[in-house]
Short mmCIF file of C-alpha atoms in Angstrom, two decimals:
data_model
loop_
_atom_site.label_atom_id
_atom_site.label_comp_id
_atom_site.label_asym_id
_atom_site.label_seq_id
_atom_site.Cartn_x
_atom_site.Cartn_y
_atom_site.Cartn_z
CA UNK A 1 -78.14 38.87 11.74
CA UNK A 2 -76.37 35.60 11.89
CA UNK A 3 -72.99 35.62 9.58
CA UNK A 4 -74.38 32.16 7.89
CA UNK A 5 -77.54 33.63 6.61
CA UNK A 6 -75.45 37.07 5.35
CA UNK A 7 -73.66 34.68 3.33
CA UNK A 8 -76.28 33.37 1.83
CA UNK A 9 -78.12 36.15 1.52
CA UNK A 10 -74.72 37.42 -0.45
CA UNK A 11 -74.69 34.49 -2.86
CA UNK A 12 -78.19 34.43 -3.74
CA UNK A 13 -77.92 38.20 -4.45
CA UNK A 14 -78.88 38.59 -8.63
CA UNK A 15 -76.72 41.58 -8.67
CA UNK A 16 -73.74 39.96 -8.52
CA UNK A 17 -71.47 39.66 -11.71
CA UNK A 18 -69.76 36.56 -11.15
CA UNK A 19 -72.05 33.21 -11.32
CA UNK A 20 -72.12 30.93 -8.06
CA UNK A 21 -71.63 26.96 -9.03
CA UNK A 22 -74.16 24.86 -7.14
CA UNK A 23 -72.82 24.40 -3.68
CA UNK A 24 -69.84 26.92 -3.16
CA UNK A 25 -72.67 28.76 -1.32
CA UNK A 26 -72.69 25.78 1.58
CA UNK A 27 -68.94 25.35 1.22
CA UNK A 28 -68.19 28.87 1.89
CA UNK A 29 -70.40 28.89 4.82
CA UNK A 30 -69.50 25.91 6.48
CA UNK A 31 -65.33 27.14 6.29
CA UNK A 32 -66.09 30.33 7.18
CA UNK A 33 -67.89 28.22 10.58
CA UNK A 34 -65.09 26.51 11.03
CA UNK A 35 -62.45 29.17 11.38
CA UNK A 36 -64.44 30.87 13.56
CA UNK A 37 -64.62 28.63 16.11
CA UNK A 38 -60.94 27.94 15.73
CA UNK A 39 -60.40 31.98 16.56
CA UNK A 40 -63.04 31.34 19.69
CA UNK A 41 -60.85 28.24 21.03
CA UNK A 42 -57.38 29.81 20.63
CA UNK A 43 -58.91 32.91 21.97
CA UNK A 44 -60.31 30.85 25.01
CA UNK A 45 -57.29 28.99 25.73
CA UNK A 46 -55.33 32.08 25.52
CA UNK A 47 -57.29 33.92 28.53
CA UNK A 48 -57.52 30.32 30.54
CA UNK A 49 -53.37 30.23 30.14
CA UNK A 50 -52.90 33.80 31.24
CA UNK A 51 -54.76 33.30 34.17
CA UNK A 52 -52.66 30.19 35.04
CA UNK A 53 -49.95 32.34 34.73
CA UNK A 54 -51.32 34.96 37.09
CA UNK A 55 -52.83 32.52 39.43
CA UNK A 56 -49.47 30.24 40.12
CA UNK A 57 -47.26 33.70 39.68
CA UNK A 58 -49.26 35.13 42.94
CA UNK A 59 -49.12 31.93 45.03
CA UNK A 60 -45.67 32.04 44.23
CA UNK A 61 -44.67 35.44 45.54
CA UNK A 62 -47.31 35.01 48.27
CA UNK A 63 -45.77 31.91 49.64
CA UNK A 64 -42.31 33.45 49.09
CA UNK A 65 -43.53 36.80 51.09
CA UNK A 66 -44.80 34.49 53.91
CA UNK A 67 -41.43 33.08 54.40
CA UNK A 68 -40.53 36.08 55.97
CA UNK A 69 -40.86 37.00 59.90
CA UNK A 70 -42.07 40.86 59.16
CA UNK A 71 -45.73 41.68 59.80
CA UNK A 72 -47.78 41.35 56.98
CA UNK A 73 -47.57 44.26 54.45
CA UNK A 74 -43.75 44.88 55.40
CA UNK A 75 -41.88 41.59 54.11
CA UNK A 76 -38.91 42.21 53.00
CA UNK A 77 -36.83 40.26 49.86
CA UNK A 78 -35.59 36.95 50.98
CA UNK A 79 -31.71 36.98 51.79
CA UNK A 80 -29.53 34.31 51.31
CA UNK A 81 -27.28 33.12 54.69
CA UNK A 82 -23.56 31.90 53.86
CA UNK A 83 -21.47 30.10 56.52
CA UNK A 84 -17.57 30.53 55.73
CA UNK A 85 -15.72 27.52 58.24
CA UNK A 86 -12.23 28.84 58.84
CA UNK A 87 -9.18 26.56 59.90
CA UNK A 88 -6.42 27.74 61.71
CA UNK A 89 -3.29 25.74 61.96
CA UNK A 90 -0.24 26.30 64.33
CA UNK A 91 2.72 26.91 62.96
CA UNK A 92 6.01 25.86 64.39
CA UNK A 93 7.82 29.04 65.63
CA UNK A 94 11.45 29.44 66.75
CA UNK A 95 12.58 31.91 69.54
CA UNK A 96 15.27 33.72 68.74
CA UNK A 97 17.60 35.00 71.78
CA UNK A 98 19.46 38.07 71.49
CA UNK A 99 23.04 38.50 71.82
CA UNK A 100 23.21 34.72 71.44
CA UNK A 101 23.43 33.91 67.74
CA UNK A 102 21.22 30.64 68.37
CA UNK A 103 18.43 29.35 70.64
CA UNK A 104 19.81 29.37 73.75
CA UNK A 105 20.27 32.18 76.47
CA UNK A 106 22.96 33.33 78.69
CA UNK A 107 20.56 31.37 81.54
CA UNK A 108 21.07 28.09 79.12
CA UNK A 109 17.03 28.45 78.10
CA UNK A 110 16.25 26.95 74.70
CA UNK A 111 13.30 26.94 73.09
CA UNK A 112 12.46 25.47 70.05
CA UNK A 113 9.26 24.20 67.85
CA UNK A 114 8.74 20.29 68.18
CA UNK A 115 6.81 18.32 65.12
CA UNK A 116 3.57 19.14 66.14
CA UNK A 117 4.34 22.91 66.68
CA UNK A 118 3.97 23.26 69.65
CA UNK A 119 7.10 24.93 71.72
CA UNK A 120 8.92 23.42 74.26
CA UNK A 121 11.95 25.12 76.43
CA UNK A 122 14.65 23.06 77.62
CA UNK A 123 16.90 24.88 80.54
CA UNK A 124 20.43 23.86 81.43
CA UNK A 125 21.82 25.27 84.74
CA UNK A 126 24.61 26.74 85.03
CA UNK A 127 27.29 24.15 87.60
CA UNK A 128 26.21 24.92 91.26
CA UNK A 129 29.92 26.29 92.41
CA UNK A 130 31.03 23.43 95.29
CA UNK A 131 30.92 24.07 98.78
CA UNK A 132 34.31 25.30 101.03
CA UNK A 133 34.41 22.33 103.34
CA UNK A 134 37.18 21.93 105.72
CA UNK A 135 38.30 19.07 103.63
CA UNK A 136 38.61 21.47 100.72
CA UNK A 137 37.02 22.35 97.75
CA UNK A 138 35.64 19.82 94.70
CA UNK A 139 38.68 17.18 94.16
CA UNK A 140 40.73 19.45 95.35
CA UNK A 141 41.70 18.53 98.97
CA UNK A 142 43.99 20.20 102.45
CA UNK A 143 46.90 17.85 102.34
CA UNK A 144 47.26 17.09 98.77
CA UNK A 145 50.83 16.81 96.72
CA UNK A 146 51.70 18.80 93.99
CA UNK A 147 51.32 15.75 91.90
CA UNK A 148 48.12 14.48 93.09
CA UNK A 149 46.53 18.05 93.33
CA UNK A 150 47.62 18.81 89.60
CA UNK A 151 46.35 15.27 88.97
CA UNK A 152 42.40 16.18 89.47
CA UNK A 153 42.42 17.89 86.83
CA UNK A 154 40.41 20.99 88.22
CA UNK A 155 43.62 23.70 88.19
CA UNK A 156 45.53 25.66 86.61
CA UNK A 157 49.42 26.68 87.20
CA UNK A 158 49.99 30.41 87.47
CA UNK A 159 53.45 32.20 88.81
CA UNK A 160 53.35 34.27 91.53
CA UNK A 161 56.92 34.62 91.90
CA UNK A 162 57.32 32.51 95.01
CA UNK A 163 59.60 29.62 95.97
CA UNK A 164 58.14 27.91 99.26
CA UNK A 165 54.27 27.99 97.54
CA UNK A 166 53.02 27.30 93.84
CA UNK A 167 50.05 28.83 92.66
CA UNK A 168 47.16 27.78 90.77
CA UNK A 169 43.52 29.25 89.68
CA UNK A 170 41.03 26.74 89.20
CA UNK A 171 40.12 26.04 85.88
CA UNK A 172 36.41 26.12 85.89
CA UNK A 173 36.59 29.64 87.55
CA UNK A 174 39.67 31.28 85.93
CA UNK A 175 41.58 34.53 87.59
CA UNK A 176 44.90 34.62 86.50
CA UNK A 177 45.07 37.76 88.60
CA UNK A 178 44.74 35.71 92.14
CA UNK A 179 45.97 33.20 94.14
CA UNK A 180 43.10 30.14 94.15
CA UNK A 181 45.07 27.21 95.55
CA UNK A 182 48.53 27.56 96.82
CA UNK A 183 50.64 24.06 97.11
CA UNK A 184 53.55 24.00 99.46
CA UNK A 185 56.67 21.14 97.64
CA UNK A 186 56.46 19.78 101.35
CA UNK A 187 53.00 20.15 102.64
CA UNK A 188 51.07 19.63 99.52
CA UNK A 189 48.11 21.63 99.36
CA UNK A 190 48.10 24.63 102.70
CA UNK A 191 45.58 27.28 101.26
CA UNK A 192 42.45 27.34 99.04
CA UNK A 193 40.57 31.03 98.25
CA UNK A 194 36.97 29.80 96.92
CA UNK A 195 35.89 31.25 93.84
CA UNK A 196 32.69 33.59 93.79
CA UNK A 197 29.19 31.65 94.73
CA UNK A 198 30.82 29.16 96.69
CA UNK A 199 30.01 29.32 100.65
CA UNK A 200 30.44 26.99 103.80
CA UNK A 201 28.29 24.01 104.86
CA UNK A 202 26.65 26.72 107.16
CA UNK A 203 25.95 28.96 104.41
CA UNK A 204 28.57 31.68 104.63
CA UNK A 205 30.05 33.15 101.88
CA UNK A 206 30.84 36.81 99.92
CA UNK A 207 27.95 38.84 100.72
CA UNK A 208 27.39 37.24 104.18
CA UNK A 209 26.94 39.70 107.23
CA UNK A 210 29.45 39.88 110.81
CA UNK A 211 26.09 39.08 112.15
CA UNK A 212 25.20 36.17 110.10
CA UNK A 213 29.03 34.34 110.22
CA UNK A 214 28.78 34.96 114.17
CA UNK A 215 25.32 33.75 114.01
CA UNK A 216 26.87 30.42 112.33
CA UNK A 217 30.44 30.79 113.91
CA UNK A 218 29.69 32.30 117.66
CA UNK A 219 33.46 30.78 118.33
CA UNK A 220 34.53 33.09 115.72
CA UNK A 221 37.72 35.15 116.96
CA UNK A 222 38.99 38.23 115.51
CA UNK A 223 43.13 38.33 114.95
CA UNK A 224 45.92 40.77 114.34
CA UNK A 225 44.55 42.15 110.67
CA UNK A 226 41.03 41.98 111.12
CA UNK A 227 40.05 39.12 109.86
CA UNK A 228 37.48 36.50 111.37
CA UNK A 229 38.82 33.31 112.47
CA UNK A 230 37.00 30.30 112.58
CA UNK A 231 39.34 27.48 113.93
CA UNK A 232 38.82 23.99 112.68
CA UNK A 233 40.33 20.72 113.41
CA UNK A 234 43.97 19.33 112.18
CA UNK A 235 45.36 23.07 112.48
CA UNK A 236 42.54 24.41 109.48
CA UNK A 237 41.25 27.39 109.61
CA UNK A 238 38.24 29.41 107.76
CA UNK A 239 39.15 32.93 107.68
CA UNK A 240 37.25 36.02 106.38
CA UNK A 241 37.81 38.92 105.44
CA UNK A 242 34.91 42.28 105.60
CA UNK A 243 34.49 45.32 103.71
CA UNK A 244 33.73 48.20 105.04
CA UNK A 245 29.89 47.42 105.00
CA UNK A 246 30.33 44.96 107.55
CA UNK A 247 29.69 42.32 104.75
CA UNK A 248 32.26 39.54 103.55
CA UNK A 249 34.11 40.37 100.67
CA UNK A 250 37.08 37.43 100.50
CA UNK A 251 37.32 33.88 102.40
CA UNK A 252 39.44 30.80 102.62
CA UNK A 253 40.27 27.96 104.04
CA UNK A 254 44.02 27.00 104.80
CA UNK A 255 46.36 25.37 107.79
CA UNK A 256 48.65 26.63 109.86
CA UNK A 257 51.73 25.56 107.74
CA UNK A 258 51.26 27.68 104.77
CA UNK A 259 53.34 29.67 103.04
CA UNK A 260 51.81 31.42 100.50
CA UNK A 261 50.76 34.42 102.35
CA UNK A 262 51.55 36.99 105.21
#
């Protein structure tokens, strides 16, 4: 039965106790229409929104599963990929040397950082020791006054204890404990004994072999105390003096007016 003609029916009914005005029955009927197809369009939209919902929710997750590389049925949850970008900068560094209290070596190396850190190394050499030429040795020369020798600036005055010969040690190579140029009052300069590291033009110095002097020297003469003798002009003479491993262990260069020795 339709729920209009129900009403009606109700209305019209004698049996009921409370008197109907003319109309209410209509009125009554048409409001009770009314809400009920408010309840059918509420309920309507309701069901259309939910399937919206359900509609846009599954495209969603369906286009978010299809982002992934797995095979269908084993996508996993998306990830999210972070780069980091790291910097490194150089920092300026200074070497430190040891046993030298500072930057430098006992070779003369430095090494320190510049302004755009980066390290540089500075080296100093150590004075190449002059050669023993028959002239003589640095300013010092065969021939020189006491004056002129002391002059130079390169010795040194030492006493030996001897009258006819003043000593002196060079002061660049100090050894108070040897002669290093001996200085005659009348013949100037007669003997110089090189310090260590110095050789002759021909390369013969301490360490040298017989073989190698007579190699250089093949004049070379042997005289009363064992010593090589290499005879020069003016009256010089390089002599030389071996060890007993046939190596040079003490040289020199003087003239036969000196004084200062045996």
């Amino acid at each position: 039965m339709d729920i209009d003609d129900e009403l009606r029916r109700l209305f019209a009914d004698e049996r009921l106790d409370v008197p109907v005005r003319p109309g209410a029955t209509d009125a009554v009927v048409t409001g009770a229409g009314r809400r009920r197809k408010r309840r059918i369009a509420v309920t309507a939209a309701g069901g259309a929104l939910t399937l919206a919902v359900l509609v846009a929710g599954g495209v969603a997750f369906s286009g978010l599963a299809r982002t992934s590389s797995s095979p269908p049925g084993q996508e996993g949850m998306p990830t999210l990929s972070t780069t980091v970008s790291t910097t490194t900068a150089q920092v300026p560094t200074s070497a430190v040397v040891p046993g030298a209290g500072s930057a430098s070596d006992a070779a003369g190396t430095a090494t320190k950082p510049t302004s755009a850190g980066k390290l540089t190394t500075s080296v100093s050499r150590a004075p190449t020791v002059p050669e023993l030429r028959p002239a003589g040795f640095g300013k010092v020369r065969i021939g020189m006054s006491v004056a002129e020798a002391e002059a130079t600036g390169e010795l040194v005055a030492v006493d030996l204890g001897s009258a006819e010969c003043r000593a002196y040690t060079f002061k660049a190579y100090p050894d108070r404990d040897s002669l290093g140029v001996g200085i005659s009052p009348v013949d100037g300069v007669v003997a110089i004994f090189p310090p260590k590291g110095a050789r002759t033009p021909e390369g013969i110095g301490i360490g040298s072999t017989e073989a190698e002097l007579l190699t250089a020297y093949p004049a070379a003469t042997t005289n009363l105390h064992g010593y090589r003798i290499v005879k020069l002009d003016g009256g010089k003479v390089y002599s030389f003096g071996f060890g007993q491993g046939k190596s040079v262990v003490e040289f020199s260069l003087y003239t036969d007016k000196q004084m200062c020795f045996g």
